């Protein structure tokens, strides 16, 4: 059975795509069959973290417009990760004409939903990660609805806290089975225990990890899978904590 994980944030800039890529890579490294779909078709980018050139390959856009089946736009990016699993990426197009077409004409969200199901079956996936567009829109609501786990990222910022509260409320109204929160880009000067307590008091749900604000991460600039190249870094340790929480959720789905 495939565990579908939507990774979302109410506002941009939370580090959502970096977290998605690194969590997915760690699961694949541990032996799981994993795929990541970049549904942020208006501003795609997760492919860069895998060192993948989306301009040279078929993309999610081709599937959405009926020009390819979903399995044919899933690309094996396992090489370099190590371990015994498999990692696939369904990138969104970086071509200006394709992004303009999406912005102008939109796409069939029902077909996108069908693609999630078909990809999971075709690739016999253990985990399917949906990297969403920030904010709340029709596509995001669809992703939340079909998810077994909603992974919500936010920063220690009042706008993020308030926006996340709205998203948590919607997720509960949609009966998402598992909700995990990740607090990212946390300065060292802030008390982590106090932040965790604030999260519990505000949202009443588990905090899977508190990830530090890291100069090394900034320098990395989405140029690779930081948790694999710097496995002992506190940020990487937090990623493994998220992995452990997802594995427990997956066991609950079995």
XYZ file of C-alpha atoms in Angstrom:
254
model
C 0.000 0.000 0.000
C 1.296 3.447 -0.933
C 1.513 6.156 1.725
C 0.654 9.468 0.058
C 2.400 12.440 1.687
C 1.505 16.019 0.777
C 4.199 18.488 1.790
C 2.775 21.960 2.159
C 3.298 25.428 3.601
C 0.896 28.330 3.862
C 3.577 30.775 2.680
C 6.572 30.438 0.395
C 10.174 30.365 1.571
C 9.758 27.744 4.282
C 12.213 25.285 2.700
C 9.422 22.925 1.699
C 11.064 21.529 -1.445
C 14.419 20.968 0.255
C 12.720 19.080 3.066
C 10.649 17.022 0.612
C 13.671 16.011 -1.464
C 15.786 15.084 1.533
C 13.074 13.097 3.312
C 12.267 11.199 0.099
C 15.962 10.463 -0.528
C 16.463 9.124 2.990
C 13.460 6.822 2.667
C 14.763 5.506 -0.669
C 18.242 5.089 0.797
C 16.633 2.926 3.484
C 15.079 0.582 0.926
C 11.708 2.115 0.066
C 10.274 2.729 -3.402
C 9.581 6.467 -3.460
C 8.367 9.060 -5.957
C 8.211 12.846 -5.732
C 5.781 14.867 -7.857
C 6.381 18.587 -8.276
C 2.843 19.997 -8.467
C 4.088 23.558 -7.990
C 3.718 23.963 -11.758
C 3.593 27.768 -11.538
C 7.076 27.964 -9.977
C 8.771 24.543 -10.161
C 12.196 23.887 -8.752
C 12.602 20.687 -6.737
C 14.357 19.021 -9.699
C 17.435 21.205 -9.110
C 18.014 19.587 -5.724
C 18.337 16.220 -7.479
C 20.658 17.688 -10.125
C 18.018 16.972 -12.756
C 17.574 19.136 -15.872
C 13.787 19.336 -16.353
C 14.189 21.130 -19.691
C 15.574 17.963 -21.307
C 12.837 15.526 -20.321
C 9.101 14.906 -20.344
C 7.379 16.566 -17.388
C 4.163 16.619 -15.418
C 2.883 19.286 -17.814
C 2.994 16.750 -20.668
C 0.832 14.400 -18.635
C -1.628 17.127 -17.610
C -2.159 18.059 -21.260
C -2.683 14.445 -22.357
C 0.598 14.155 -24.257
C 2.074 11.361 -22.110
C 1.052 8.833 -19.485
C 2.082 9.473 -15.910
C 4.621 6.638 -15.660
C 6.539 7.936 -18.695
C 7.188 11.307 -17.028
C 8.578 9.669 -13.866
C 12.387 9.674 -14.023
C 14.679 7.459 -11.956
C 16.947 9.704 -9.852
C 18.239 6.975 -7.552
C 21.827 7.240 -8.813
C 24.070 8.752 -6.164
C 21.666 8.213 -3.272
C 22.970 4.798 -2.267
C 21.056 2.219 -0.293
C 18.661 -0.380 -1.637
C 15.528 1.560 -2.601
C 14.438 3.491 -5.672
C 13.622 7.172 -6.088
C 11.593 8.654 -8.943
C 10.952 12.292 -9.787
C 8.042 13.720 -11.767
C 9.294 17.249 -12.512
C 7.224 20.203 -13.663
C 8.320 22.053 -16.773
C 10.723 24.982 -16.497
C 9.952 26.201 -20.016
C 8.496 29.704 -20.022
C 5.858 28.780 -22.609
C 4.621 25.870 -20.497
C 4.429 27.948 -17.314
C 2.591 30.696 -19.219
C 0.121 28.142 -20.542
C -0.539 26.821 -17.041
C -1.082 30.351 -15.731
C -3.360 31.224 -18.657
C -5.369 28.023 -19.149
C -4.928 26.036 -15.939
C -5.246 22.248 -16.057
C -7.594 19.411 -15.165
C -7.197 18.781 -11.428
C -9.209 15.549 -11.748
C -6.579 14.233 -14.179
C -3.900 15.191 -11.662
C -5.700 13.192 -8.984
C -5.911 10.187 -11.315
C -2.197 10.549 -11.966
C -1.383 10.144 -8.260
C -3.249 6.840 -8.121
C -1.929 5.550 -11.433
C 1.687 6.404 -10.625
C 1.527 4.656 -7.265
C 0.201 1.514 -8.943
C 2.524 1.580 -11.973
C 5.695 1.986 -9.903
C 4.556 -0.108 -6.921
C 5.409 2.759 -4.584
C 5.805 2.652 -0.835
C 5.669 6.469 -0.618
C 4.385 9.148 -2.961
C 5.384 12.721 -2.080
C 3.377 15.635 -3.475
C 5.369 18.870 -3.358
C 2.566 21.442 -3.413
C 2.225 25.105 -4.323
C 2.252 27.331 -1.197
C -1.075 28.746 -0.039
C -4.551 27.348 -0.405
C -6.102 26.717 -3.813
C -8.036 23.992 -5.620
C -4.945 21.921 -6.377
C -3.739 22.096 -2.774
C -7.132 21.091 -1.433
C -7.140 18.095 -3.775
C -3.691 16.997 -2.618
C -4.707 17.293 1.033
C -7.877 15.306 0.422
C -6.063 12.316 -1.119
C -3.209 12.287 1.416
C -2.509 9.780 4.154
C -0.100 12.274 5.739
C 0.003 16.059 5.546
C 3.455 17.392 6.346
C 3.219 21.120 7.095
C 6.300 23.330 7.173
C 6.451 26.734 8.837
C 9.024 29.144 10.216
C 9.045 30.791 13.677
C 7.142 33.738 12.217
C 3.731 35.072 13.263
C 2.421 35.131 9.683
C 3.443 31.495 9.254
C 1.872 30.551 12.593
C -1.459 32.163 11.707
C -1.574 30.795 8.164
C -0.666 27.307 9.333
C -3.551 27.415 11.822
C -5.953 27.887 8.898
C -4.379 24.970 7.015
C -4.528 22.696 10.070
C -8.205 23.521 10.532
C -8.946 22.684 6.890
C -6.961 19.437 7.113
C -9.026 18.353 10.090
C -12.262 19.243 8.334
C -11.083 17.062 5.418
C -10.245 14.222 7.841
C -6.581 13.838 6.888
C -5.470 10.685 8.786
C -2.066 11.990 9.911
C -0.814 15.539 10.383
C 2.841 16.334 11.088
C 4.360 19.755 11.649
C 7.929 20.781 10.880
C 9.348 24.051 12.194
C 12.184 25.108 9.882
C 14.838 27.849 9.782
C 14.914 28.233 13.558
C 17.689 30.578 14.844
C 19.930 29.097 17.522
C 18.991 31.905 19.904
C 15.410 30.624 20.210
C 14.442 28.050 22.838
C 13.435 24.882 20.995
C 11.523 23.381 23.904
C 9.506 26.589 24.194
C 8.808 26.537 20.454
C 7.644 22.923 20.597
C 5.291 23.820 23.445
C 3.934 26.758 21.417
C 3.301 24.390 18.508
C 1.469 21.922 20.726
C -0.622 24.660 22.355
C -1.459 26.296 19.025
C -2.157 23.265 16.827
C -2.664 20.320 19.161
C -0.625 17.984 16.968
C 2.819 16.434 16.780
C 5.928 18.368 15.787
C 8.010 15.934 13.758
C 11.146 18.093 13.794
C 12.584 21.492 14.623
C 15.140 22.266 11.909
C 17.822 24.896 12.556
C 18.593 27.935 10.454
C 21.894 26.909 8.891
C 24.539 28.919 7.061
C 25.728 25.676 5.466
C 22.247 25.070 4.085
C 22.179 28.588 2.657
C 25.571 28.069 1.017
C 24.363 24.730 -0.364
C 21.693 26.767 -2.216
C 19.547 23.766 -3.216
C 22.625 22.378 -4.948
C 22.168 18.813 -3.717
C 20.804 16.563 -1.001
C 22.288 18.185 2.102
C 21.244 15.418 4.494
C 23.282 12.879 2.510
C 26.404 15.014 2.134
C 26.254 16.296 5.745
C 24.650 13.385 7.651
C 25.812 14.521 11.099
C 24.502 18.084 10.786
C 21.583 18.957 13.139
C 19.396 19.776 10.102
C 20.061 16.299 8.700
C 19.259 14.728 12.057
C 15.919 16.545 11.957
C 15.228 15.126 8.493
C 15.776 11.621 9.860
C 13.299 12.399 12.642
C 10.698 13.238 9.991
C 11.514 9.964 8.216
C 10.942 8.021 11.425
C 7.573 9.712 11.941
C 6.526 8.901 8.368
C 7.582 5.283 8.745
C 5.364 5.017 11.822
C 2.490 6.536 9.834
C 3.132 4.033 7.041
C 2.993 1.165 9.504
C -0.352 2.479 10.680
C -1.654 2.366 7.093
C -0.561 -1.255 6.592
